[in-house]
Coordinates of C-alpha atoms and ligand atoms in Angstrom, one line a residue:
M1 CA -55.8 -96.0 118.2
P2 CA -57.5 -92.8 118.9
A3 CA -60.8 -92.3 117.6
T4 CA -60.6 -91.2 113.8
S5 CA -64.2 -89.7 113.5
L6 CA -66.7 -88.2 116.2
E7 CA -69.2 -91.2 114.9
Q8 CA -66.7 -93.7 117.2
I9 CA -68.0 -91.8 120.1
V10 CA -71.3 -91.3 119.0
S11 CA -71.9 -94.9 118.7
L12 CA -69.8 -95.3 122.2
A13 CA -72.0 -92.9 123.9
K14 CA -75.2 -94.1 122.7
R15 CA -73.7 -97.9 123.9
R16 CA -73.3 -97.1 127.1
G17 CA -75.2 -94.7 128.9
F18 CA -73.4 -91.4 128.4
V19 CA -75.6 -89.3 125.8
F20 CA -78.4 -90.4 124.2
P21 CA -80.1 -88.0 121.6
S22 CA -82.9 -86.6 123.2
S23 CA -87.3 -86.7 122.7
S24 CA -85.9 -90.1 120.9
V25 CA -89.9 -91.3 121.4
Y26 CA -90.8 -89.2 118.8
G27 CA -88.3 -89.7 116.8
G28 CA -85.8 -87.0 117.9
L29 CA -84.9 -83.0 118.0
A30 CA -82.2 -81.7 115.8
S31 CA -79.4 -81.5 117.4
T32 CA -80.2 -81.9 121.0
W33 CA -79.3 -84.6 123.5
D34 CA -80.0 -85.8 127.0
Y35 CA -77.2 -86.3 129.0
G36 CA -77.7 -89.8 130.0
P37 CA -76.3 -91.9 133.9
L38 CA -73.0 -92.2 133.1
G39 CA -72.7 -88.8 130.7
V40 CA -74.3 -86.6 133.4
E41 CA -71.6 -88.2 136.0
L42 CA -68.9 -87.4 133.4
K43 CA -70.4 -83.9 133.1
N44 CA -70.5 -82.8 136.5
N45 CA -67.4 -84.3 137.0
V46 CA -65.9 -81.4 134.8
K47 CA -67.8 -78.7 136.0
R48 CA -67.1 -79.4 139.5
A49 CA -63.2 -79.6 138.4
W50 CA -63.6 -76.4 137.2
W51 CA -65.7 -75.2 140.2
K52 CA -63.0 -76.5 142.9
A53 CA -60.1 -74.9 140.2
V54 CA -61.2 -71.6 139.8
V55 CA -63.5 -70.6 143.5
H56 CA -62.3 -73.1 145.9
D57 CA -58.7 -73.5 145.1
R58 CA -58.5 -69.2 144.8
D59 CA -58.4 -66.6 147.7
D60 CA -59.9 -63.9 144.5
M61 CA -62.6 -65.8 143.6
E62 CA -66.6 -65.7 144.2
G63 CA -69.4 -68.2 142.6
F64 CA -72.6 -67.2 141.2
D65 CA -75.1 -68.7 139.9
A66 CA -78.1 -65.6 138.2
A67 CA -81.0 -66.1 136.4
I68 CA -81.8 -67.4 132.9
V69 CA -84.7 -65.1 132.1
M70 CA -83.4 -61.8 133.0
N71 CA -84.5 -57.9 132.4
R72 CA -84.9 -57.9 128.7
L73 CA -82.2 -54.5 129.0
V74 CA -80.1 -56.5 129.8
W75 CA -79.8 -57.5 126.2
K76 CA -80.9 -54.0 125.1
Y77 CA -77.6 -52.9 126.4
S78 CA -75.1 -55.9 126.2
G79 CA -75.6 -55.4 122.8
H80 CA -77.0 -58.1 122.4
E81 CA -80.9 -57.4 120.8
A82 CA -78.8 -55.5 117.8
T83 CA -76.2 -57.6 117.0
F84 CA -76.5 -61.0 118.3
S85 CA -77.5 -62.3 114.9
D86 CA -75.9 -63.9 111.7
P87 CA -76.1 -62.5 108.4
M88 CA -78.7 -65.1 106.2
T89 CA -79.6 -64.7 102.7
D90 CA -82.3 -67.3 100.9
C91 CA -81.4 -68.8 97.4
R92 CA -84.7 -68.4 95.5
N93 CA -84.4 -71.5 93.1
C94 CA -84.0 -74.2 95.8
K95 CA -85.5 -72.2 99.1
A96 CA -82.4 -73.6 100.7
R97 CA -81.1 -70.9 103.7
P98 CA -77.1 -71.0 104.1
R99 CA -75.6 -68.5 106.4
A100 CA -74.4 -65.6 103.8
D101 CA -70.8 -65.1 105.5
H102 CA -70.3 -68.6 104.9
V103 CA -70.6 -68.7 101.6
F104 CA -68.7 -65.1 101.2
A105 CA -66.0 -66.9 102.7
A106 CA -65.8 -70.6 101.5
Q107 CA -66.1 -68.3 97.8
K108 CA -63.8 -65.6 98.2
G109 CA -60.8 -67.7 100.1
R110 CA -61.2 -64.8 103.3
D111 CA -64.0 -63.2 105.5
P112 CA -66.3 -60.6 104.7
K113 CA -66.0 -57.5 106.5
N114 CA -69.3 -56.7 106.7
L115 CA -72.7 -56.3 105.8
D116 CA -72.7 -54.6 103.0
E117 CA -69.9 -56.1 101.6
I118 CA -71.2 -59.6 101.1
N119 CA -75.0 -58.4 99.6
A120 CA -72.4 -56.2 97.4
A121 CA -71.1 -59.5 96.7
I122 CA -74.7 -60.9 96.3
A123 CA -76.0 -58.1 93.9
A124 CA -72.7 -58.6 91.6
K125 CA -73.7 -62.1 91.6
E126 CA -70.1 -63.5 92.7
L127 CA -71.8 -65.5 95.1
K128 CA -73.2 -69.3 94.8
C129 CA -76.1 -71.1 96.6
P130 CA -73.8 -73.6 97.8
K131 CA -76.4 -75.7 97.0
C132 CA -77.3 -75.5 94.0
A133 CA -75.3 -72.8 92.5
S134 CA -77.6 -70.7 91.7
T135 CA -76.3 -66.9 91.5
D136 CA -80.6 -65.9 92.7
L137 CA -79.8 -65.4 96.3
T138 CA -81.8 -62.4 98.5
A139 CA -79.2 -59.5 100.1
A140 CA -78.6 -60.9 103.5
R141 CA -80.2 -60.4 106.1
P142 CA -79.4 -60.4 110.1
F143 CA -81.3 -63.7 111.9
N144 CA -80.7 -63.3 115.7
L145 CA -79.7 -65.8 117.5
M146 CA -81.9 -65.3 121.2
F147 CA -84.5 -67.7 121.9
R148 CA -87.4 -65.6 122.6
T149 CA -89.9 -65.8 125.2
T150 CA -93.0 -64.3 127.1
V151 CA -93.2 -63.5 130.6
G152 CA -96.5 -63.3 132.7
A153 CA -99.6 -65.1 132.1
V154 CA -101.5 -63.0 129.1
D155 CA -99.2 -62.1 125.5
T156 CA -100.2 -59.3 124.5
G157 CA -98.6 -59.1 121.0
D158 CA -97.0 -56.0 121.4
D159 CA -93.4 -56.9 123.2
S160 CA -94.5 -55.7 126.4
G161 CA -94.1 -59.6 128.3
L162 CA -90.9 -59.9 125.9
A163 CA -88.4 -62.0 127.2
Y164 CA -85.3 -63.7 125.8
L165 CA -83.3 -67.1 127.2
R166 CA -80.4 -65.2 128.1
P167 CA -77.3 -66.7 124.9
E168 CA -74.2 -66.7 127.7
T169 CA -73.9 -66.8 131.5
A170 CA -72.0 -63.6 131.5
Q171 CA -73.7 -61.0 131.5
G172 CA -75.7 -61.9 134.6
I173 CA -72.4 -61.5 136.0
F174 CA -71.4 -58.3 134.9
V175 CA -75.5 -57.1 136.6
N176 CA -74.3 -58.3 140.2
F177 CA -71.2 -57.0 140.1
G178 CA -72.3 -54.2 142.3
N179 CA -74.0 -56.7 144.5
V180 CA -71.0 -58.9 145.2
L181 CA -68.2 -56.3 145.6
D182 CA -70.2 -55.0 148.2
T183 CA -71.3 -57.9 149.8
M184 CA -68.3 -59.8 150.0
R185 CA -66.3 -56.5 150.6
R186 CA -64.2 -57.5 147.8
K187 CA -60.6 -54.9 146.3
L188 CA -59.4 -55.4 142.9
P189 CA -58.1 -58.0 141.2
F190 CA -61.6 -60.3 142.2
G191 CA -63.3 -62.5 139.4
I192 CA -66.4 -63.9 139.8
A193 CA -67.4 -67.8 138.1
Q194 CA -70.9 -69.1 136.9
I195 CA -72.5 -72.7 135.2
G196 CA -75.5 -72.5 134.1
K197 CA -77.5 -72.6 130.8
A198 CA -77.8 -71.1 127.6
F199 CA -79.8 -70.7 124.9
R200 CA -78.8 -69.8 121.2
N201 CA -80.7 -70.6 118.1
E202 CA -77.7 -71.6 116.1
I203 CA -78.2 -71.9 112.4
T204 CA -75.9 -75.0 111.9
P205 CA -75.9 -76.4 114.8
G206 CA -74.1 -80.0 114.7
N207 CA -70.7 -82.2 115.1
F208 CA -72.9 -83.9 118.0
T209 CA -72.6 -82.0 121.3
F210 CA -70.2 -79.5 119.8
R211 CA -73.1 -77.0 119.1
T212 CA -76.1 -77.3 120.0
R213 CA -78.8 -74.7 120.7
E214 CA -79.1 -75.4 124.3
F215 CA -75.5 -75.8 125.8
E216 CA -73.6 -74.9 129.7
Q217 CA -71.2 -72.0 130.0
M218 CA -68.6 -72.4 132.5
E219 CA -67.4 -68.3 132.7
I220 CA -64.7 -66.3 134.4
E221 CA -65.3 -62.2 134.6
Y222 CA -61.7 -61.2 136.8
F223 CA -61.8 -57.6 137.2
V224 CA -59.0 -55.8 137.6
R225 CA -57.5 -51.9 137.0
P226 CA -56.6 -50.8 134.2
G227 CA -52.9 -51.2 133.3
E228 CA -53.1 -54.6 135.2
D229 CA -55.4 -56.6 132.1
E230 CA -52.3 -57.5 130.2
A231 CA -50.6 -59.2 132.9
A232 CA -53.4 -60.7 134.4
H233 CA -55.3 -61.7 131.1
Q234 CA -51.6 -63.7 130.1
A235 CA -51.8 -65.8 133.7
W236 CA -55.4 -66.5 133.0
I237 CA -54.4 -67.9 129.1
D238 CA -52.1 -70.3 131.3
A239 CA -54.1 -70.8 134.1
R240 CA -57.0 -72.5 132.2
K241 CA -55.0 -74.2 129.8
Q242 CA -53.2 -76.4 132.7
W243 CA -56.4 -77.4 134.3
Y244 CA -56.9 -78.9 130.9
R245 CA -53.4 -80.5 131.0
D246 CA -54.3 -81.1 134.5
L247 CA -56.9 -83.4 134.4
G248 CA -55.1 -85.3 131.9
M249 CA -55.7 -83.7 128.2
R250 CA -52.8 -85.0 125.5
P251 CA -50.8 -81.4 125.4
E252 CA -50.2 -82.6 121.9
N253 CA -54.4 -82.0 121.0
L254 CA -54.4 -78.4 122.8
R255 CA -53.2 -75.1 121.3
E256 CA -53.5 -71.7 121.6
R257 CA -55.0 -69.6 118.6
E258 CA -54.8 -65.7 119.0
Q259 CA -58.0 -64.2 117.2
S260 CA -56.6 -61.3 114.6
K261 CA -57.8 -57.7 114.4
D262 CA -60.2 -58.5 112.3
E263 CA -61.8 -61.7 114.1
L264 CA -61.8 -59.7 117.7
A265 CA -64.8 -58.4 118.6
H266 CA -64.9 -54.5 118.7
Y267 CA -64.7 -54.2 122.4
A268 CA -62.0 -56.6 122.8
K269 CA -58.3 -55.7 123.4
R270 CA -57.0 -59.0 122.6
C271 CA -58.5 -63.0 122.7
V272 CA -57.1 -66.0 122.7
D273 CA -59.0 -69.3 121.6
L274 CA -57.8 -72.5 123.4
E275 CA -58.7 -75.2 120.4
Y276 CA -58.6 -78.8 121.0
K277 CA -58.2 -81.5 118.6
F278 CA -61.5 -83.1 117.6
P279 CA -61.8 -86.1 115.2
M280 CA -63.6 -82.7 112.8
G281 CA -60.4 -81.0 113.4
W282 CA -58.9 -78.0 115.6
S283 CA -61.9 -76.2 116.9
E284 CA -62.6 -73.6 120.0
L285 CA -62.9 -74.6 123.3
E286 CA -62.6 -71.4 125.3
G287 CA -62.3 -68.6 124.5
I288 CA -59.8 -66.0 126.9
A289 CA -60.6 -62.2 126.3
N290 CA -59.8 -58.9 127.6
R291 CA -62.8 -57.4 128.0
T292 CA -61.6 -53.6 128.4
D293 CA -63.7 -51.8 130.3
Y294 CA -66.5 -52.3 128.3
D295 CA -70.0 -54.2 129.9
L296 CA -69.4 -52.6 133.0
K297 CA -69.7 -49.3 131.2
A298 CA -72.7 -50.6 129.0
H299 CA -74.9 -51.4 132.1
S300 CA -74.1 -47.9 134.3
R301 CA -76.1 -45.2 133.5
S302 CA -75.0 -42.7 131.1
E303 CA -76.9 -40.6 128.2
Q304 CA -76.2 -44.4 126.3
N305 CA -78.0 -45.5 128.7
P306 CA -80.9 -43.8 130.9
D307 CA -82.4 -47.5 132.1
A308 CA -79.5 -48.3 134.3
V309 CA -80.1 -47.0 138.5
G310 CA -76.4 -46.5 138.8
S311 CA -72.4 -47.3 138.3
L312 CA -70.8 -50.1 138.0
T313 CA -67.6 -48.6 139.4
Y314 CA -65.1 -49.6 142.0
F315 CA -64.1 -46.9 144.6
D316 CA -60.4 -46.5 144.4
Q317 CA -58.3 -46.2 148.0
Q318 CA -55.0 -45.6 146.8
A319 CA -56.5 -42.6 143.3
K320 CA -59.1 -41.7 146.1
Q321 CA -61.2 -42.1 143.2
H322 CA -64.1 -44.1 141.2
I323 CA -62.8 -46.7 138.4
V324 CA -64.3 -49.0 135.8
P325 CA -62.5 -52.4 135.8
Y326 CA -61.3 -53.7 133.1
V327 CA -62.5 -57.7 132.6
I328 CA -60.6 -60.6 132.0
E329 CA -63.3 -63.1 130.7
P330 CA -62.4 -66.8 130.5
S331 CA -65.2 -68.7 129.1
A332 CA -66.0 -72.7 128.5
G333 CA -68.3 -74.6 127.5
A334 CA -69.4 -78.0 129.4
D335 CA -70.7 -79.8 127.2
R336 CA -67.7 -79.0 125.0
A337 CA -65.1 -80.2 127.9
T338 CA -67.3 -82.9 128.7
L339 CA -66.8 -84.2 124.7
A340 CA -63.0 -83.3 124.2
F341 CA -62.3 -85.2 127.4
L342 CA -64.6 -88.0 125.9
C343 CA -62.6 -87.4 122.4
D344 CA -58.8 -87.6 123.8
A345 CA -59.5 -90.7 126.7
Y346 CA -61.2 -93.0 123.7
E347 CA -59.0 -95.7 122.4
D348 CA -59.8 -98.5 120.6
A349 CA -56.7 -101.6 121.5
L350 CA -55.6 -104.8 119.9
V351 CA -55.3 -107.4 122.9
K352 CA -54.1 -110.2 120.5
D353 CA -54.2 -111.5 117.2
P354 CA -57.0 -113.0 115.9
P355 CA -56.5 -116.5 114.5
A356 CA -54.5 -116.4 111.1
E357 CA -57.5 -117.5 109.1
E358 CA -60.0 -114.8 110.6
T359 CA -57.0 -112.1 109.4
T360 CA -57.2 -113.5 106.1
K361 CA -61.4 -113.8 105.9
L362 CA -61.3 -109.9 107.3
R363 CA -58.9 -108.8 105.3
E364 CA -61.0 -110.4 101.9
L365 CA -63.8 -108.2 103.0
V366 CA -62.1 -105.3 103.6
E367 CA -60.7 -105.2 99.8
S368 CA -63.6 -105.9 98.7
F369 CA -65.1 -102.6 100.5
V370 CA -62.5 -100.9 98.8
K371 CA -62.9 -102.0 95.3
S372 CA -67.0 -101.3 95.8
T373 CA -65.8 -97.7 97.2
A374 CA -63.5 -97.6 93.7
K375 CA -66.2 -98.2 92.0
R376 CA -69.6 -96.5 93.4
E377 CA -70.0 -93.3 91.0
S378 CA -72.5 -91.6 93.5
L379 CA -69.9 -90.5 95.9
A380 CA -68.4 -87.6 96.3
K381 CA -64.9 -87.7 95.0
D382 CA -63.1 -86.3 98.6
V383 CA -65.6 -89.1 100.6
K384 CA -64.1 -91.7 98.1
D385 CA -60.4 -91.4 97.8
R386 CA -60.8 -91.2 101.8
L387 CA -62.9 -94.3 102.5
V388 CA -60.3 -96.2 99.2
A389 CA -57.3 -95.0 101.3
E390 CA -58.2 -95.8 104.8
G391 CA -60.0 -98.9 103.6
E392 CA -56.1 -100.4 102.1
A393 CA -54.0 -98.5 105.2
I394 CA -56.8 -101.3 107.0
A395 CA -56.2 -103.7 104.5
S396 CA -52.1 -104.0 104.2
A397 CA -51.5 -104.1 107.8
L398 CA -54.5 -106.1 109.5
P399 CA -54.3 -107.7 112.2
G400 CA -52.7 -104.4 113.9
S401 CA -54.8 -102.5 111.6
L402 CA -57.9 -103.8 113.4
P403 CA -59.1 -101.4 115.8
R404 CA -59.2 -98.8 112.5
L405 CA -61.5 -100.9 111.4
L406 CA -63.2 -100.1 113.9
G407 CA -63.0 -96.4 112.8
L408 CA -64.2 -97.2 109.5
M409 CA -66.9 -99.4 110.5
E410 CA -68.7 -96.5 112.7
D411 CA -68.1 -94.4 108.9
T412 CA -71.3 -92.9 108.2
E413 CA -70.3 -92.9 104.1
A414 CA -68.7 -96.6 104.5
N415 CA -72.1 -97.3 105.8
K416 CA -73.5 -96.7 102.8
I417 CA -71.5 -99.4 100.7
E418 CA -73.4 -102.8 100.3
V419 CA -70.4 -104.6 101.6
M420 CA -69.8 -103.3 105.0
K421 CA -73.2 -105.0 106.5
K422 CA -71.5 -108.3 105.7
L423 CA -67.8 -106.4 107.0
R424 CA -69.1 -105.0 109.8
G425 CA -70.8 -108.9 111.2
V426 CA -67.6 -110.6 110.7
G427 CA -65.6 -107.4 111.9
E428 CA -67.5 -106.8 114.7
K429 CA -67.3 -110.2 116.1
I430 CA -63.6 -110.8 115.9
A431 CA -63.2 -107.4 117.2
E432 CA -65.5 -108.6 120.0
E433 CA -62.2 -111.0 121.4
H434 CA -59.5 -109.3 120.6
T435 CA -59.9 -105.6 121.0
R436 CA -61.4 -103.5 123.7
T437 CA -62.3 -99.9 124.0
V438 CA -61.3 -97.9 126.8
L439 CA -61.8 -94.6 128.3
H440 CA -58.8 -93.2 129.7
L441 CA -60.0 -90.6 131.4
H442 CA -58.5 -89.1 135.3
P443 CA -60.0 -90.7 137.5
R444 CA -61.6 -87.6 138.9
L445 CA -63.4 -87.2 135.5
A446 CA -64.1 -90.7 135.3
P447 CA -68.0 -91.7 136.0
I448 CA -67.5 -94.7 138.3
T449 CA -64.1 -94.9 140.3
V450 CA -64.7 -98.3 141.6
A451 CA -66.3 -101.2 140.1
V452 CA -65.8 -104.4 142.8
F453 CA -66.6 -108.3 141.9
P454 CA -66.9 -111.6 143.4
L455 CA -65.5 -113.5 142.0
K456 CA -68.7 -116.0 142.3
K457 CA -71.4 -114.7 142.6
N458 CA -73.4 -117.4 144.6
E459 CA -70.4 -117.7 147.5
G460 CA -72.1 -115.8 150.3
P461 CA -68.7 -114.6 152.0
L462 CA -67.2 -113.8 148.4
V463 CA -70.9 -111.3 148.1
E464 CA -70.7 -110.4 151.7
S465 CA -67.1 -109.7 151.3
A466 CA -67.0 -107.6 147.9
K467 CA -70.3 -105.1 149.6
S468 CA -68.5 -104.7 152.3
I469 CA -65.6 -103.3 150.8
R470 CA -67.9 -101.3 148.1
Q471 CA -69.6 -99.2 151.3
E472 CA -66.2 -98.9 152.6
L473 CA -64.4 -97.1 149.4
R474 CA -68.0 -95.2 149.0
Q475 CA -67.4 -94.3 153.2
A476 CA -64.9 -92.7 151.9
G477 CA -66.3 -90.5 149.1
L478 CA -65.3 -92.5 146.0
R479 CA -68.1 -93.3 143.3
V480 CA -68.4 -97.3 143.9
V481 CA -70.9 -100.1 141.9
Y482 CA -70.6 -103.5 143.0
D483 CA -70.8 -106.4 139.8
D484 CA -71.9 -109.9 139.8
T485 CA -73.5 -110.6 136.4
G486 CA -70.7 -111.7 134.1
A487 CA -67.8 -113.3 134.5
I488 CA -64.2 -111.2 135.5
G489 CA -63.1 -110.4 132.4
K490 CA -66.1 -109.0 130.9
L491 CA -66.5 -107.0 133.2
Y492 CA -63.3 -105.8 133.4
R493 CA -63.9 -105.0 129.1
R494 CA -67.2 -103.0 130.5
Q495 CA -65.3 -100.8 132.6
D496 CA -62.6 -100.1 130.6
E497 CA -65.5 -99.2 128.0
I498 CA -66.9 -96.4 130.6
G499 CA -63.3 -95.2 132.1
T500 CA -63.6 -97.2 135.5
P501 CA -59.8 -96.7 136.8
W502 CA -59.8 -99.8 139.3
C503 CA -61.8 -103.2 139.4
I504 CA -61.1 -105.2 142.4
T505 CA -61.9 -108.5 142.5
V506 CA -62.9 -110.3 145.9
D507 CA -61.9 -114.2 145.8
F508 CA -61.0 -116.9 148.5
Q509 CA -57.8 -115.6 149.4
T510 CA -59.3 -112.4 150.5
L511 CA -61.1 -114.3 153.0
Q512 CA -57.9 -115.3 154.7
D513 CA -55.6 -112.4 154.8
G514 CA -57.9 -109.3 153.3
T515 CA -56.2 -109.0 150.1
V516 CA -58.1 -108.2 147.5
T517 CA -56.3 -108.0 143.5
V518 CA -56.7 -104.4 142.4
R519 CA -56.7 -104.0 138.2
D520 CA -55.6 -101.6 137.0
R521 CA -57.9 -99.8 133.4
D522 CA -54.5 -98.4 131.6
T523 CA -52.3 -100.8 132.0
M524 CA -54.3 -103.9 133.0
K525 CA -51.8 -104.7 135.7
Q526 CA -53.1 -106.8 138.9
E527 CA -52.0 -106.3 142.7
R528 CA -52.3 -108.0 145.5
V529 CA -53.3 -105.2 148.1
A530 CA -54.6 -105.0 151.7
A531 CA -58.5 -104.1 151.3
K532 CA -58.4 -102.2 154.4
E533 CA -55.8 -100.0 152.4
L534 CA -57.8 -98.7 149.4
P535 CA -60.4 -96.5 150.9
G536 CA -56.9 -94.3 151.4
S537 CA -55.0 -95.0 149.1
L538 CA -57.7 -94.4 146.7
S539 CA -59.0 -91.9 147.4
A540 CA -55.6 -90.0 147.6
R541 CA -55.4 -90.5 144.0
V542 CA -59.1 -88.8 143.0
R543 CA -58.0 -85.6 144.7
Ligands
GAP1 N1 -70.1 -64.5 127.2 C1 -68.9 -64.7 126.0 C2 -69.1 -66.0 124.5 O1 -70.1 -66.9 125.2 P1 -68.6 -67.6 123.2 O2 -67.1 -67.7 122.3 O3 -69.7 -67.3 122.7 O4 -68.2 -66.4 124.5 C3 -68.0 -69.9 125.2 O5 -68.7 -69.0 124.1 C4 -68.0 -70.9 125.0 O6 -69.1 -71.7 125.1 C5 -67.0 -71.3 123.7 O7 -65.8 -72.0 123.8 C6 -68.1 -73.0 124.1 O8 -67.4 -73.5 124.2 C7 -69.5 -72.9 124.4 N2 -70.0 -72.5 123.3 C8 -70.5 -71.5 122.9 N3 -71.4 -71.4 122.1 C9 -72.1 -73.2 121.9 C10 -73.2 -73.8 121.4 N4 -73.2 -73.7 120.3 N5 -73.0 -75.0 121.7 C11 -72.6 -75.7 122.7 N6 -70.9 -75.0 123.3 C12 -71.4 -73.6 123.0

């Protein structure tokens, strides 16, 4: 059973050291997250896999790492200072500050054409505050999403030291196009890839790490001759989709979405979003745009840009003239990709049926939950209907629906119903013995590749042998841990929950013939294998 709600992922992430709410000792900071010991390994593996695929495994790409704080003029001429904003309106009645374009879209059933259209609708009292339904809304004003900072020791108050934390990594690549072209003696087509932090003062962050104010991007700017742009664009759409598939993402959870003419940025010729089916619905994972020659022209000296020192052009030997290349931009989020891989890998599974009397008790509690929910007047109708339907479906299919009950037990709304406390007490105990949570992460992404256990922790030779196998696997470049802190079954379960593909148990037979038991996370099958073959065979499966 895959995760039915993001809360299941959040709960596992916190419980097992993937992601924690940031600054939690001071009560946290809204929508800000810290990656724990396993989370940083997973995200690093995602970034490493991306870098390998788009830089090391290709002949037409270079890597780059630009500064986060750049000359303010970069953001003036990229257009971000003037236009990187969301329109906000204030409700004079309840003081809410919603995004005006979202209010317009929700209440008119279509996106607004521009700010004027939103403000005409506000003036005509056609839009209501989504919180209190008042039509007393202020005219919408643009709210710039860039975080401001000051460069230098003194803030003079006149904006002379004003700088921004970059809202995207892309511009650092555009303004360095000439440097890379000259130093690496590149010919078109070629691209530049960069991974780095970006910052946006998002109005509505949320859905865990899906939308945050500080995040990491993995961006490519691929430069081509005008006329060769459409084929290169399609090739990147296919390559980027294949990358997610190669790392195990289920095809049914990944789709392409062509942006409509209305959605396209003014400079874009075409843009295709790769979307993932997150528990909250289909959402953007990566955008792949044909940005034409807009960016290189914007940062080249011209009447519109007297501040640039030169031209970001390419001398075409065949045509014997300078041209401005077109740019194809596959732009992905490292945090969003990590979240998608986590969601895709998650499974709660029943491993054995609980005794009949335990199932009966559980069914009675779920039925009681359904009754209480149906009676609860303070619940919104759509929430009530969803919880009742889910409870009824679970009650009618127990014990097979036990994994599904785990999802309900993590649901924030369901936890507002009194009987859920009792249901959780009973359900969690039964689930612990009869279900397992597994992360079916691709071996290349899993935070830990192999866990090695001695059958008995008090038997010196077993411990010694297990530690020496760990060392050999480490030398083969694998991420390996040794654990002797529980019974083997419990250790398997712990490793399943964090996505470790293989567990190795060293027992008395190992001391005689050098073989160990290798247990596969996905099939739970155990195989007897010669320990000396493992470094070679396992590292081949991770490459
Ligand atoms: N240079 C183009 C660009 O930045 P974007 O669609 O704004 O395009 C690209 O961002 C990707 O960056 C998104 O597809 C998403 O994966 C990630 N991203 C954007 N905003 C984000 C946020 N607030 N939190 C997490 N990831 C974000």
